[in-house]
Amino acid sequence: MKPTTKLLLSALAFAASAALAAAAPAAENWENHCAKCHGADGKGQTKVGKKLQAKDYTDAKVQADMKDADMIKATVEGVFDKAGKERMKAYKDELSADEVKALVAYIRKFKA
Ligand code: HEC
């Protein structure tokens, strides 16, 4: 095997293992993508969260009003107001279906 071929193969193997490891745990994704608005504690009391009127996800009533399917849809497709203005962006390009599901389960745990 030519050294360049060997190098290419090991680079490919590395890329494949990196792709497999790409799914981050929900807590990490929450911190990196969501906490800015929803707060690390899910209360939405951050500067941006207050401005956008993010709901308090520790509130049992708020939780009861949210269906899992809607939560998934909101995360995948984003949240828009009646005028079509974006309140939360779509995460379909950044998070896998499994990561979104794990985040929904993570949000459910904020409930007091
Ligand atoms: C730019 C601020 C912002 C970021 C970042 C953000 N959101 Fe939101 N999100 C909102 C706002 C505003 C709403 C609408 C009010 C509410 O439900 O809190 C919302 C709503 C939601 C809802 C409720 C949908 C429903 O059924 O009512 C879920 C679930 C959600 N976000 C999850 C997430 C997740 C998961 C992330 C990170 C991957 C995230 N959000 C990142 C602003 C944000």
CSV table of C-alpha atoms and ligand atoms in Angstrom, one decimal:
chain,number,residue,atom,x,y,z
A,1,MET,CA,0.0,0.0,0.0
A,2,LYS,CA,1.3,3.5,-0.9
A,3,PRO,CA,1.9,5.7,2.1
A,4,THR,CA,-0.5,8.3,0.7
A,5,THR,CA,-3.3,5.6,0.5
A,6,LYS,CA,-2.5,4.5,4.0
A,7,LEU,CA,-2.8,8.1,5.2
A,8,LEU,CA,-6.1,8.6,3.4
A,9,LEU,CA,-7.5,5.4,4.9
A,10,SER,CA,-6.6,6.3,8.4
A,11,ALA,CA,-8.1,9.8,7.8
A,12,LEU,CA,-11.3,8.2,6.7
A,13,ALA,CA,-11.4,5.9,9.7
A,14,PHE,CA,-10.9,8.9,12.0
A,15,ALA,CA,-13.7,10.8,10.2
A,16,ALA,CA,-16.1,7.8,10.6
A,17,SER,CA,-15.4,7.5,14.3
A,18,ALA,CA,-15.8,11.2,14.8
A,19,ALA,CA,-19.2,11.1,13.0
A,20,LEU,CA,-20.3,8.2,15.3
A,21,ALA,CA,-19.4,10.2,18.4
A,22,ALA,CA,-21.1,13.3,17.2
A,23,ALA,CA,-24.4,12.8,19.1
A,24,ALA,CA,-23.8,14.9,22.2
A,25,PRO,CA,-25.6,14.2,25.4
A,26,ALA,CA,-28.8,16.2,26.0
A,27,ALA,CA,-27.3,18.2,28.9
A,28,GLU,CA,-24.5,19.3,26.7
A,29,ASN,CA,-26.8,20.2,23.8
A,30,TRP,CA,-29.1,22.1,26.2
A,31,GLU,CA,-26.2,24.1,27.5
A,32,ASN,CA,-24.8,24.8,24.0
A,33,HIS,CA,-27.9,25.5,22.0
A,34,CYS,CA,-30.9,26.2,24.3
A,35,ALA,CA,-29.8,27.6,27.7
A,36,LYS,CA,-29.2,31.1,26.2
A,37,CYS,CA,-33.0,31.6,25.9
A,38,HIS,CA,-34.6,28.9,28.1
A,39,GLY,CA,-32.0,29.1,30.9
A,40,ALA,CA,-29.8,26.4,32.3
A,41,ASP,CA,-32.7,25.7,34.7
A,42,GLY,CA,-35.4,25.8,32.0
A,43,LYS,CA,-37.1,28.9,33.5
A,44,GLY,CA,-36.4,31.1,30.6
A,45,GLN,CA,-35.2,33.9,32.9
A,46,THR,CA,-32.2,34.9,30.8
A,47,LYS,CA,-31.9,38.3,29.1
A,48,VAL,CA,-32.9,36.9,25.7
A,49,GLY,CA,-35.4,34.5,27.2
A,50,LYS,CA,-37.2,37.4,29.0
A,51,LYS,CA,-37.2,39.4,25.8
A,52,LEU,CA,-38.7,36.6,23.8
A,53,GLN,CA,-41.0,35.6,26.6
A,54,ALA,CA,-39.7,32.1,26.9
A,55,LYS,CA,-42.0,30.0,29.2
A,56,ASP,CA,-41.1,28.6,32.5
A,57,TYR,CA,-40.6,24.9,31.9
A,58,THR,CA,-40.5,24.1,35.6
A,59,ASP,CA,-44.2,25.1,35.7
A,60,ALA,CA,-46.3,21.9,35.7
A,61,LYS,CA,-49.1,23.7,33.8
A,62,VAL,CA,-46.7,24.9,31.1
A,63,GLN,CA,-45.5,21.3,30.8
A,64,ALA,CA,-49.0,19.9,30.7
A,65,ASP,CA,-49.9,22.3,27.8
A,66,MET,CA,-46.9,21.0,25.7
A,67,LYS,CA,-47.3,17.8,23.7
A,68,ASP,CA,-44.2,15.8,23.0
A,69,ALA,CA,-44.9,16.0,19.3
A,70,ASP,CA,-45.2,19.8,19.4
A,71,MET,CA,-41.9,20.0,21.3
A,72,ILE,CA,-40.2,17.9,18.7
A,73,LYS,CA,-41.7,20.0,15.9
A,74,ALA,CA,-40.7,23.3,17.6
A,75,THR,CA,-37.1,22.1,18.0
A,76,VAL,CA,-36.8,20.7,14.5
A,77,GLU,CA,-38.7,23.4,12.6
A,78,GLY,CA,-38.4,26.4,14.9
A,79,VAL,CA,-41.0,28.7,16.5
A,80,PHE,CA,-42.6,31.6,14.8
A,81,ASP,CA,-45.0,34.3,15.9
A,82,LYS,CA,-48.3,35.0,14.1
A,83,ALA,CA,-46.6,37.4,11.8
A,84,GLY,CA,-44.2,34.7,10.8
A,85,LYS,CA,-41.3,36.3,12.7
A,86,GLU,CA,-38.8,33.8,14.1
A,87,ARG,CA,-38.8,33.4,17.9
A,88,MET,CA,-36.7,30.3,17.9
A,89,LYS,CA,-34.7,28.9,15.1
A,90,ALA,CA,-35.0,25.5,13.5
A,91,TYR,CA,-32.4,22.9,14.7
A,92,LYS,CA,-32.9,20.3,12.0
A,93,ASP,CA,-29.5,20.9,10.5
A,94,GLU,CA,-27.7,20.8,13.9
A,95,LEU,CA,-29.4,18.1,15.9
A,96,SER,CA,-30.3,14.5,14.9
A,97,ALA,CA,-33.8,13.1,15.6
A,98,ASP,CA,-32.4,11.2,18.5
A,99,GLU,CA,-30.8,14.3,20.0
A,100,VAL,CA,-34.1,16.2,19.7
A,101,LYS,CA,-35.9,13.4,21.4
A,102,ALA,CA,-33.4,13.4,24.2
A,103,LEU,CA,-33.8,17.1,24.6
A,104,VAL,CA,-37.5,16.8,25.0
A,105,ALA,CA,-37.0,14.2,27.7
A,106,TYR,CA,-34.5,16.7,29.3
A,107,ILE,CA,-37.0,19.5,29.2
A,108,ARG,CA,-39.6,17.2,30.9
A,109,LYS,CA,-37.3,16.8,33.8
A,110,PHE,CA,-37.4,20.5,34.6
A,111,LYS,CA,-40.9,20.1,35.8
A,112,ALA,CA,-41.0,20.8,39.6
B,1,HEC,C1,-33.3,32.5,20.6
B,1,HEC,C2,-33.9,31.9,21.8
B,1,HEC,C3,-34.2,30.4,21.8
B,1,HEC,C4,-33.3,29.4,21.7
B,1,HEC,C5,-31.8,29.5,21.5
B,1,HEC,C6,-34.1,28.2,21.9
B,1,HEC,N1,-35.4,28.5,22.0
B,1,HEC,FE1,-36.9,27.1,22.3
B,1,HEC,N2,-38.2,28.6,22.3
B,1,HEC,C7,-38.0,30.0,22.3
B,1,HEC,C8,-39.2,30.7,22.4
B,1,HEC,C9,-39.3,32.2,22.5
B,1,HEC,C10,-40.2,29.8,22.5
B,1,HEC,C11,-41.7,30.1,22.6
B,1,HEC,C12,-42.1,30.3,24.1
B,1,HEC,C13,-41.9,29.1,24.9
B,1,HEC,O1,-42.5,28.1,24.7
B,1,HEC,O2,-41.0,29.2,25.8
B,1,HEC,C14,-39.6,28.5,22.4
B,1,HEC,C15,-40.3,27.3,22.5
B,1,HEC,C16,-39.7,26.1,22.7
B,1,HEC,C17,-40.5,24.9,23.0
B,1,HEC,C18,-42.0,24.8,23.2
B,1,HEC,C19,-42.7,24.3,22.0
B,1,HEC,C20,-44.2,24.1,22.4
B,1,HEC,O3,-44.7,23.0,22.2
B,1,HEC,O4,-44.8,25.0,23.0
B,1,HEC,C21,-39.5,23.9,23.1
B,1,HEC,C22,-39.8,22.4,23.4
B,1,HEC,C23,-38.3,24.4,22.8
B,1,HEC,N3,-38.4,25.8,22.6
B,1,HEC,C24,-37.1,23.7,22.9
B,1,HEC,C25,-35.8,24.3,22.6
B,1,HEC,C26,-34.6,23.5,22.5
B,1,HEC,C27,-34.6,22.0,22.7
B,1,HEC,C28,-33.6,24.4,22.2
B,1,HEC,C29,-32.2,24.1,21.9
B,1,HEC,C30,-31.9,23.1,20.9
B,1,HEC,C31,-34.2,25.7,22.1
B,1,HEC,N4,-35.6,25.6,22.4
B,1,HEC,C32,-33.5,26.9,21.8
B,1,HEC,C33,-36.7,30.5,22.2
B,1,HEC,C34,-35.5,29.8,22.0
